[in-house]
PDB file of C-alpha atoms in Angstrom:
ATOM      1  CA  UNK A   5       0.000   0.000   0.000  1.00  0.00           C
ATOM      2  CA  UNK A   6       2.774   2.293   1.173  1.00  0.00           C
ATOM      3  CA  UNK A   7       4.652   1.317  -1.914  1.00  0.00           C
ATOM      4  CA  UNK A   8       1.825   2.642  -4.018  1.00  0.00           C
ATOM      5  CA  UNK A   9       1.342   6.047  -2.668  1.00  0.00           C
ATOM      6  CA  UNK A  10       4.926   6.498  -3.239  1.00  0.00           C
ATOM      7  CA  UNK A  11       4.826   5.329  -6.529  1.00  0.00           C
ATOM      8  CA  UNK A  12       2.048   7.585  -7.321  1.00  0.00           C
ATOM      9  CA  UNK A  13       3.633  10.631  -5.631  1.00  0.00           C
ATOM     10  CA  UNK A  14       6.788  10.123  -7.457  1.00  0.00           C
ATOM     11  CA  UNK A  15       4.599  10.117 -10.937  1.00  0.00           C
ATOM     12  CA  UNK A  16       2.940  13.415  -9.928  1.00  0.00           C
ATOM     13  CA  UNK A  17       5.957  15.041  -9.099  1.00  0.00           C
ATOM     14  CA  UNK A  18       7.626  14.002 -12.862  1.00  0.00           C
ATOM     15  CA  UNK A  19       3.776  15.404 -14.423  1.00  0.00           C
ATOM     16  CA  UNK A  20       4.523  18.982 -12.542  1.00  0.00           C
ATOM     17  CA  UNK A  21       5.414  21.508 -15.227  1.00  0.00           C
ATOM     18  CA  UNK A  22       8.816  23.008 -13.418  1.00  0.00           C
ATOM     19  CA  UNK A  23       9.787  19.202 -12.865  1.00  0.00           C
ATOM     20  CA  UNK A  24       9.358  18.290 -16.859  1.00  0.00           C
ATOM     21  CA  UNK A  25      11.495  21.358 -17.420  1.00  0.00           C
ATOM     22  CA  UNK A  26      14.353  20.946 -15.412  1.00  0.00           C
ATOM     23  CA  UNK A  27      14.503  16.895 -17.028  1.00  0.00           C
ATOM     24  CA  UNK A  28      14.198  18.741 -20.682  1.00  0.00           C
ATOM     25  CA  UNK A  29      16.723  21.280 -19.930  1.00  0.00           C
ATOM     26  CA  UNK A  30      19.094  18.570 -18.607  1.00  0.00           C
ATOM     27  CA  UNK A  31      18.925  16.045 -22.022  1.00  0.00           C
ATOM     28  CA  UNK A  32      19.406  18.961 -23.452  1.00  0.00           C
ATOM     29  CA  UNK A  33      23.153  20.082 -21.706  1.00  0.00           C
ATOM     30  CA  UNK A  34      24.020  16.423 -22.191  1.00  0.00           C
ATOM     31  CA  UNK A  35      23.681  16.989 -25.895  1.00  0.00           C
ATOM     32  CA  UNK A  36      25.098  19.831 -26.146  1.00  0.00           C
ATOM     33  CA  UNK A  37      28.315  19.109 -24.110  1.00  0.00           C
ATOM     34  CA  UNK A  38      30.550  21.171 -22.401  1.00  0.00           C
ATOM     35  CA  UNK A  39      33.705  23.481 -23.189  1.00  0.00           C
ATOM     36  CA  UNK A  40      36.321  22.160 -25.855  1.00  0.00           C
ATOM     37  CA  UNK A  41      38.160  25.343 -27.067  1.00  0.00           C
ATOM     38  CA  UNK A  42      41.221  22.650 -27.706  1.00  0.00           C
ATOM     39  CA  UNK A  43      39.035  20.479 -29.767  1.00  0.00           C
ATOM     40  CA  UNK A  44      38.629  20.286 -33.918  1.00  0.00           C
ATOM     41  CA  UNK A  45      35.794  21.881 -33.236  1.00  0.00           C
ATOM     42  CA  UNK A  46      35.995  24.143 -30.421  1.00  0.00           C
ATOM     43  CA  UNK A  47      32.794  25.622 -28.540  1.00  0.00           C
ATOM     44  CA  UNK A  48      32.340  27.059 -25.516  1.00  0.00           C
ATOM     45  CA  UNK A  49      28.497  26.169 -23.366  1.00  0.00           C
ATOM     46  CA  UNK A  50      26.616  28.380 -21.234  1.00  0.00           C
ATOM     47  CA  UNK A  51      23.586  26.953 -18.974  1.00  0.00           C
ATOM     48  CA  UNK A  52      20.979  28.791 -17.381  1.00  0.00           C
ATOM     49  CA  UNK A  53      22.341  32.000 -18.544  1.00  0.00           C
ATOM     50  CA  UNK A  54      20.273  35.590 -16.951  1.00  0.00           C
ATOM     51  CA  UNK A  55      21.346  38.788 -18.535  1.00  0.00           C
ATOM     52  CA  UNK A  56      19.667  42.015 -17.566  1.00  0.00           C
ATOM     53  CA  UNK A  57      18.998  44.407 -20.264  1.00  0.00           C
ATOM     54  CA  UNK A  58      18.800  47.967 -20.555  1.00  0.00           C
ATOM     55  CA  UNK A  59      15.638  48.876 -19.458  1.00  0.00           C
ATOM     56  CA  UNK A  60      16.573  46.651 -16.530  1.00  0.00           C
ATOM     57  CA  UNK A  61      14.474  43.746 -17.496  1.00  0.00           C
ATOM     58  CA  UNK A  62      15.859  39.976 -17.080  1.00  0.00           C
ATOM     59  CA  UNK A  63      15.908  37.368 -19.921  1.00  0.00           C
ATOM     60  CA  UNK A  64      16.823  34.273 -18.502  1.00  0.00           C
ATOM     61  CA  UNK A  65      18.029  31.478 -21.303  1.00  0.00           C
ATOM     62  CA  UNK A  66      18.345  28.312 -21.042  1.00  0.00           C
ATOM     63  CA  UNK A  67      21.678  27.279 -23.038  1.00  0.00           C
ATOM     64  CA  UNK A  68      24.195  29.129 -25.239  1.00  0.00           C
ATOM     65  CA  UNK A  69      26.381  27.465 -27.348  1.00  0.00           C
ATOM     66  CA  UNK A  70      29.261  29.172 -29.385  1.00  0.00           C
ATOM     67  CA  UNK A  71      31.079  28.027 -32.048  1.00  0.00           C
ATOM     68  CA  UNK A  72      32.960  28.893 -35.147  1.00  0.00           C
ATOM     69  CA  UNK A  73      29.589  29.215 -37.154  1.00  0.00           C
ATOM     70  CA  UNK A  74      28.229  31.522 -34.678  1.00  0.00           C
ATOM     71  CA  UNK A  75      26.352  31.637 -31.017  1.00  0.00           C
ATOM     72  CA  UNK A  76      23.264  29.701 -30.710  1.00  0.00           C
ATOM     73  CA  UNK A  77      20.823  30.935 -28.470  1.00  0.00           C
ATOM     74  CA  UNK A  78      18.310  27.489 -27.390  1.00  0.00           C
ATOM     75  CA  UNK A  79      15.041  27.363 -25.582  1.00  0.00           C
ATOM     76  CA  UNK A  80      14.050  23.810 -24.467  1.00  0.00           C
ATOM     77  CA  UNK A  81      10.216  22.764 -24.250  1.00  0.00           C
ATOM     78  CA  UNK A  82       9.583  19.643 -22.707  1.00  0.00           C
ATOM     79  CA  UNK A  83       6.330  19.316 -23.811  1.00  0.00           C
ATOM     80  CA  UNK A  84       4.611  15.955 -25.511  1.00  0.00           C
ATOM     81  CA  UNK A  85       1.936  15.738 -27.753  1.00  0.00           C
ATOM     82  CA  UNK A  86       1.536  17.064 -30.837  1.00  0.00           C
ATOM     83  CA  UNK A  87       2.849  20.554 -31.100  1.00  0.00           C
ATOM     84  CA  UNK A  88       1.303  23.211 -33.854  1.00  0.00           C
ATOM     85  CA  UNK A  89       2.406  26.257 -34.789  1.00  0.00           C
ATOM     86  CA  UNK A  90       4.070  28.869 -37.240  1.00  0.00           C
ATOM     87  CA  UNK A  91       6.844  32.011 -36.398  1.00  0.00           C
ATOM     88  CA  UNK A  92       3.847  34.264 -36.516  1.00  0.00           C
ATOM     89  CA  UNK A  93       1.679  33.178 -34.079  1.00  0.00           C
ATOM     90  CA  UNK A  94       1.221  34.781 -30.726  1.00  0.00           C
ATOM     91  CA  UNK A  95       0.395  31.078 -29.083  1.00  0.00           C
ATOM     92  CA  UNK A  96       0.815  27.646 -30.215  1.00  0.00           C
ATOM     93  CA  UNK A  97      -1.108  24.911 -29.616  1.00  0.00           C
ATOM     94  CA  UNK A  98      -0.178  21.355 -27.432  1.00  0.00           C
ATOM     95  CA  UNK A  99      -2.428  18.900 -28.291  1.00  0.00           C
ATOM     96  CA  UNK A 100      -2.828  15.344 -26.413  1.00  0.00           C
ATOM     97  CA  UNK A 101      -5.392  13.069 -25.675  1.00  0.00           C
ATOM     98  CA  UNK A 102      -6.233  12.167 -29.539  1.00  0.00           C
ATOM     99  CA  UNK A 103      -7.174  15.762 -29.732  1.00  0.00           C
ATOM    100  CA  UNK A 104      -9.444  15.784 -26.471  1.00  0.00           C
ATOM    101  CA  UNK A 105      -7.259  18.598 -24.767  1.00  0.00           C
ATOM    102  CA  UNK A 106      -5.373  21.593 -25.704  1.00  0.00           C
ATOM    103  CA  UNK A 107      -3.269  23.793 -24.271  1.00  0.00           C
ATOM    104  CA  UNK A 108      -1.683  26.996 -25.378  1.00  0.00           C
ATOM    105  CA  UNK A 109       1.474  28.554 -24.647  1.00  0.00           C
ATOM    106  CA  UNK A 110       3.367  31.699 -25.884  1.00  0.00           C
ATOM    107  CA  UNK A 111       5.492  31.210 -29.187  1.00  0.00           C
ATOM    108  CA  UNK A 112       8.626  30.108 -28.062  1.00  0.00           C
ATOM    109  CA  UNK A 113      10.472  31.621 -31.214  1.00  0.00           C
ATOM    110  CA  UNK A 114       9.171  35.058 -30.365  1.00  0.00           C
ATOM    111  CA  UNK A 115      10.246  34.298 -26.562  1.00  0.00           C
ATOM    112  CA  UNK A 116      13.827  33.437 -27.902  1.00  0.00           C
ATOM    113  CA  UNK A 117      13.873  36.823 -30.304  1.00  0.00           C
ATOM    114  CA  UNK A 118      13.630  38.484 -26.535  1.00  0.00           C
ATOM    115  CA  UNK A 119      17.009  36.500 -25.249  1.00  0.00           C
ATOM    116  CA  UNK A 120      18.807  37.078 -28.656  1.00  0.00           C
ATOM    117  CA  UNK A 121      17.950  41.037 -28.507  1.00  0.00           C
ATOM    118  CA  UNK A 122      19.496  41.005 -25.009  1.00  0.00           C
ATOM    119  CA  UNK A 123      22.474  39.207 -25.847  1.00  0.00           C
ATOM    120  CA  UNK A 124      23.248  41.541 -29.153  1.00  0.00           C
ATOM    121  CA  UNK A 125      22.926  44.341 -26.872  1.00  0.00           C
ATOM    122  CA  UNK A 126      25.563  43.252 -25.029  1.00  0.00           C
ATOM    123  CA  UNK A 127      28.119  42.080 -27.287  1.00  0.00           C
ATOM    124  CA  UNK A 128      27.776  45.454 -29.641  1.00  0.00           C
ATOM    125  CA  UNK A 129      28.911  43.377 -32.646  1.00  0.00           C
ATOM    126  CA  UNK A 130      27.957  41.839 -35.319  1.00  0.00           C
ATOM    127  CA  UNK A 131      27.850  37.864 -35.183  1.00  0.00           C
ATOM    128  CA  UNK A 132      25.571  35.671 -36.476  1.00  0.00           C
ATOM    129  CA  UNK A 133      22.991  34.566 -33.830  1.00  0.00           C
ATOM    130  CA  UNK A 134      21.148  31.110 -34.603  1.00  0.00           C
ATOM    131  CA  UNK A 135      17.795  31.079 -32.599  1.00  0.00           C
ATOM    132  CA  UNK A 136      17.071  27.363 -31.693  1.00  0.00           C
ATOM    133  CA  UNK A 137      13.981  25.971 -30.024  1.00  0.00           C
ATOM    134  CA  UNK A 138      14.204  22.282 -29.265  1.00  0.00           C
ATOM    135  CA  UNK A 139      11.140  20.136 -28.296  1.00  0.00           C
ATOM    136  CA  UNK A 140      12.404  16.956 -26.196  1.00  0.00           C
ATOM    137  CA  UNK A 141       9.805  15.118 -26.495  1.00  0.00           C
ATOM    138  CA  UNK A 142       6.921  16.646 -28.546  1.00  0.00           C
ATOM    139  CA  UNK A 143       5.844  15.982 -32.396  1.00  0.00           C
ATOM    140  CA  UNK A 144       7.053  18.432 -34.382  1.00  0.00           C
ATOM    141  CA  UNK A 145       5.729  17.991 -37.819  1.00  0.00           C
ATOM    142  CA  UNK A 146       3.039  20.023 -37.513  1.00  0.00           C
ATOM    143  CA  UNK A 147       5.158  23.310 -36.542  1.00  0.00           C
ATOM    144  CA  UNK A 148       6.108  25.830 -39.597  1.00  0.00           C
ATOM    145  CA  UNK A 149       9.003  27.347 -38.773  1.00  0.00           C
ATOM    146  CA  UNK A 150      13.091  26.691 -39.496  1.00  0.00           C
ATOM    147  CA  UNK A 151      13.754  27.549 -36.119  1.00  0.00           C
ATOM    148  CA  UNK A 152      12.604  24.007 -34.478  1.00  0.00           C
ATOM    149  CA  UNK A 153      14.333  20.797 -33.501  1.00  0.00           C
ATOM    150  CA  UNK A 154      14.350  17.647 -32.012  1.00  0.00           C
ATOM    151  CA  UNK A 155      16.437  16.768 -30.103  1.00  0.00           C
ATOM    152  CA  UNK A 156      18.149  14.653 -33.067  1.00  0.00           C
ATOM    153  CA  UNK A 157      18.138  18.016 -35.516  1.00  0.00           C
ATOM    154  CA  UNK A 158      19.426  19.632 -32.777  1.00  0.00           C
ATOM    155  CA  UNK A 159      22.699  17.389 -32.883  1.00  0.00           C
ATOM    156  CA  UNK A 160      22.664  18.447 -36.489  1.00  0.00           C
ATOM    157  CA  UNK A 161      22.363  21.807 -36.187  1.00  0.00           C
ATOM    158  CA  UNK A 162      25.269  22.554 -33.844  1.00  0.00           C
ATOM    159  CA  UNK A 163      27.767  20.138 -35.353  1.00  0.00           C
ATOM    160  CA  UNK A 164      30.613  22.734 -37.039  1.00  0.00           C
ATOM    161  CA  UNK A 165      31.005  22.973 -40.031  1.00  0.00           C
ATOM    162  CA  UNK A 166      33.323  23.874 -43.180  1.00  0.00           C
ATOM    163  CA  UNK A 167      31.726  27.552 -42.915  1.00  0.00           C
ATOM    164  CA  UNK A 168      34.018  29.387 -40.390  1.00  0.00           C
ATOM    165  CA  UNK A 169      32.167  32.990 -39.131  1.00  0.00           C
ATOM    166  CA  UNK A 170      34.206  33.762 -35.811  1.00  0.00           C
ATOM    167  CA  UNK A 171      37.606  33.402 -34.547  1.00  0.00           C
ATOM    168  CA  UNK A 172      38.902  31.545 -31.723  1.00  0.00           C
ATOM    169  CA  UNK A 173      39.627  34.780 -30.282  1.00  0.00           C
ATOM    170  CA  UNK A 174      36.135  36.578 -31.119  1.00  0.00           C
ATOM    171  CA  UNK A 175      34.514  33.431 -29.511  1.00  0.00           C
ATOM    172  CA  UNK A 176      36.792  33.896 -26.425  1.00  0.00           C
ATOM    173  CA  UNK A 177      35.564  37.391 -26.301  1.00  0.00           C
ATOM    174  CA  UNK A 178      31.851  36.515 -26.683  1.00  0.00           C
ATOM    175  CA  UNK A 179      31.892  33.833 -23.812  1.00  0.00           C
ATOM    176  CA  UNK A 180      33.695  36.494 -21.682  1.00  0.00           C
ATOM    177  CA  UNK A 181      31.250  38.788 -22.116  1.00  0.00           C
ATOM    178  CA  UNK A 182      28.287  36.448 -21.623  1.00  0.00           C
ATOM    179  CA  UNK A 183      29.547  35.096 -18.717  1.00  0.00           C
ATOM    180  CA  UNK A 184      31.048  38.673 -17.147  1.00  0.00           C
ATOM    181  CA  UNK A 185      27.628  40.330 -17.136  1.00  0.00           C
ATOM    182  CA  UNK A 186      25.726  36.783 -15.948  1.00  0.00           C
ATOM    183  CA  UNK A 187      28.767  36.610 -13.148  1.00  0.00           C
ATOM    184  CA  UNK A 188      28.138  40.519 -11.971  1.00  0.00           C
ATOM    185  CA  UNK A 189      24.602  40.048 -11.564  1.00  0.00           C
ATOM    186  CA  UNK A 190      23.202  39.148  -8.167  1.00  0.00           C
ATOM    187  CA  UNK A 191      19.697  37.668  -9.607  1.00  0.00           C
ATOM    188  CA  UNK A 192      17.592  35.183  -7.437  1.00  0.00           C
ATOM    189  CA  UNK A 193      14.338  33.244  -8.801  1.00  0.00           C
ATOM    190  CA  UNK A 194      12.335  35.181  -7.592  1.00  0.00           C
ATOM    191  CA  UNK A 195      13.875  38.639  -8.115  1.00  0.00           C
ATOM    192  CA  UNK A 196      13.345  37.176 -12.292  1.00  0.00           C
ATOM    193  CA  UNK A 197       9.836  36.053 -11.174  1.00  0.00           C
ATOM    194  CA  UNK A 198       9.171  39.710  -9.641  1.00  0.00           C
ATOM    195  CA  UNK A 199      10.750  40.853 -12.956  1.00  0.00           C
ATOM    196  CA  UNK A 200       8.136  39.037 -15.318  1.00  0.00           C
ATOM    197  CA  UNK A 201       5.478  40.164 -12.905  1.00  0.00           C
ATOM    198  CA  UNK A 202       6.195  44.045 -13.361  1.00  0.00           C
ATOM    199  CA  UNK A 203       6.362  43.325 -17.368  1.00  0.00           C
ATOM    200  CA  UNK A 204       3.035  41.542 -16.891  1.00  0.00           C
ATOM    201  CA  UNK A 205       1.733  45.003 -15.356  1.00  0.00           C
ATOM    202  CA  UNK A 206       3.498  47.082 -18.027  1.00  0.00           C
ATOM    203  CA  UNK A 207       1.348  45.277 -20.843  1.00  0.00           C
ATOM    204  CA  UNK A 208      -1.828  45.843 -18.632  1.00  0.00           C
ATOM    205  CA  UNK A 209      -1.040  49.453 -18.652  1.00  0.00           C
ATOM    206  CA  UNK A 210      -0.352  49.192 -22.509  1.00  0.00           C
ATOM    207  CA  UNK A 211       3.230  50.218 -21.814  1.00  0.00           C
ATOM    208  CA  UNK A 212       5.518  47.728 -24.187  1.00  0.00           C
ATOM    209  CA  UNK A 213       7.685  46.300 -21.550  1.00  0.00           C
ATOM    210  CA  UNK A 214      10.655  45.576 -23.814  1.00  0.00           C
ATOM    211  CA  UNK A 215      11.417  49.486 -24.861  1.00  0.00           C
ATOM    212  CA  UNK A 216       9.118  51.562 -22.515  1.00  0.00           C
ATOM    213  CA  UNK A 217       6.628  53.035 -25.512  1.00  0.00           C
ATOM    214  CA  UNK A 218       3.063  52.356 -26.192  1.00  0.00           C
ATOM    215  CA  UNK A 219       1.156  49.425 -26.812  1.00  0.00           C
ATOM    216  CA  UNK A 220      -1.340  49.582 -30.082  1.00  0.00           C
ATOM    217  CA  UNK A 221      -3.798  47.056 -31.228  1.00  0.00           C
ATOM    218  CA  UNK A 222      -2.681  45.751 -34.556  1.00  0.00           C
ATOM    219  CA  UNK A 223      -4.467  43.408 -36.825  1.00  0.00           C
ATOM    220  CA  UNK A 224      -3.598  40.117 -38.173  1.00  0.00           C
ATOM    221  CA  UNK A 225      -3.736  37.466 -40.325  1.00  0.00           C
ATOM    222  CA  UNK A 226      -4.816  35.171 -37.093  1.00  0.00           C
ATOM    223  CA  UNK A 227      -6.674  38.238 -35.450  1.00  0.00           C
ATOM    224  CA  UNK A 228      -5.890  41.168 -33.327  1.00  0.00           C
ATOM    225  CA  UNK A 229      -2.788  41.427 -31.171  1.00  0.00           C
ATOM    226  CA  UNK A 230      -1.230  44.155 -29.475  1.00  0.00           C
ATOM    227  CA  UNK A 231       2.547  45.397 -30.817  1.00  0.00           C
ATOM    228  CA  UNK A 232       4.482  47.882 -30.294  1.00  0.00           C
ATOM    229  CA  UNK A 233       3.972  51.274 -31.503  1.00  0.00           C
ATOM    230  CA  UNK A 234       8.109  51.179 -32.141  1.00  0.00           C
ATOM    231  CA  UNK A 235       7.819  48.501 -34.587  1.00  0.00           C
ATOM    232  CA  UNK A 236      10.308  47.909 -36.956  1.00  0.00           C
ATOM    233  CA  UNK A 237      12.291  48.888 -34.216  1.00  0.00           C
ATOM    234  CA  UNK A 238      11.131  46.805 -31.529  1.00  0.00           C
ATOM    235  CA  UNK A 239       8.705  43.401 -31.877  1.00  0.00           C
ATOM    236  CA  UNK A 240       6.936  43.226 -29.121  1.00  0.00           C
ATOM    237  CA  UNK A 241       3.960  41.542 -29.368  1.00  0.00           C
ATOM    238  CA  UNK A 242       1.130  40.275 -27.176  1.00  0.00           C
ATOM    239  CA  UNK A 243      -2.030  38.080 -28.202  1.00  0.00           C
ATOM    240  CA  UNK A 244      -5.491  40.411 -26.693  1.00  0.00           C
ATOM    241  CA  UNK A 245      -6.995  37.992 -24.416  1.00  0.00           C
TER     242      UNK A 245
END
C-alpha cells in the first residue's frame, strides 16, 4: 500500500510543469556538451544564462552554445503531444489526448527573439545569432518554422562545419562577455519572477515592456494582437486575451 502512494507521488511530481522542465533542460546540456576550445571543433556552453537588459528587465536562457559558425541561443520545451504552430503566431497549440485537450502557450520563437535582442545588446557586434527551439519530447511535424528541432536536428544543427564565421579569439571574447555580465549580476528566482510580474503590469497598462513606448492594437492574419507602436524597431507583441 505504502509502496503505491509512493509510486504515485513520485509520478505526480515528474507530471509537474517546473519538474518536466528541469529533465528537458538537462537532455538537453548532455547533448550539447561542455567546453572544448582545444578540440577540432571548439565551442564554448553556457547553462541557465540571466542577462539584464537595458531597461533593466531579465531574460533568462536556457543554453548558449558558441562556435565557429556563430552563437546559438536554445530554448528547451519539454512538452509531448503534438505541437502546432508557425513564427507568426502569438500562441501555439499542445495537443494530447487524440485531440481531447489543448493547451496553449506563448510562441517560443518570439520568446527566444527576446534572449537574442538582449544578448546583441551586449556584445555590440555583429555575429551571427542562430535562434534554436528544441522540443524533447513533442511531435514536431506540424510546426512551420526553421527555427525548431528535435532533439536529433538539434545534434545536427550545432555540429561545425566547413563555414568558419568567428575566430577563436572573437569566440573567447563573446563567452567572456556572456559570462562577465551573468557573473556581476546578483539575480535570485524570484527577483526574475518579480521581474516578469512588473512586465506583466506594463502590458496591462499598454506600456511595451521591452522598450518603454506604447502598446497599439494591430491586426492580423490570425486576429488582433497588441505590438508595439516602435515597430520595426522593436517586436513586441502580445495576443489580446
Amino acid at each position: 500500500m505504502y509502496l503505491l502512494i509512493i509510486v504515485a507521488i513520485i509520478v505526480c511530481i515528474f507530471r509537474l510543469p517546473i519538474v518536466k522542465g528541469i529533465i528537458g533542460e538537462a537532455i538537453v546540456r548532455i547533448i550539447i556538451g561542455k567546453n572544448s576550445i582545444d578540440s577540432k571543433a571548439p565551442k564554448f556552453v553556457i547553462n541557465n544564462l540571466v542577462l539584464e537588459s537595458a531597461n533593466g528587465r531579465t531574460s533568462q536562457i536556457d543554453h548558449v552554445v558558441i562556435n565557429q559558425n556563430g552563437v546559438f541561443v536554445i530554448e528547451t520545451k519539454n512538452y509531448s503531444g503534438r505541437i502546432y504552430g508557425n513564427d507568426s503566431q502569438i500562441n501555439w497549440t499542445q495537443v494530447l489526448n487524440y485531440g481531447r485537450v489543448k493547451n496553449h502557450f506563448y510562441n517560443p520563437i518570439k520568446q527566444n527573439y527576446t534572449h537574442i535582442c538582449v544578448i546583441q545588446e551586449l556584445l555590440k557586434q555583429k555575429v551571427e545569432i542562430f535562434s534554436v527551439v528544441v522540443f524533447v519530447k513533442g511531435n514536431i511535424r506540424y510546426i512551420n518554422s526553421e527555427n525548431v528541432y528535435n532533439v536529433f536536428g538539434l545534434m545536427k544543427k550545432l555540429k561545425t562545419n566547413s563555414k568558419i564565421c568567428i575566430s577563436i579569439e572573437q569566440m573567447n571574447l563573446i563567452y567572456d562577455t556572456l559570462i562577465e555580465h551573468n557573473k556581476n549580476m546578483v539575480v535570485s528566482n524570484s527577483e526574475h519572477i518579480a521581474c516578469v510580474e512588473r512586465m506583466k503590469n506594463d502590458v496591462k497598462n499598454g506600456i511595451c515592456p521591452r522598450c518603454g513606448s506604447i502598446l497599439v492594437v494591430r491586426h492580423g492574419k490570425n486576429g488582433d494582437f497588441m505590438g508595439c507602436s516602435k515597430y520595426p524597431r522593436c517586436r513586441f507583441t502580445k495576443s489580446i486575451d
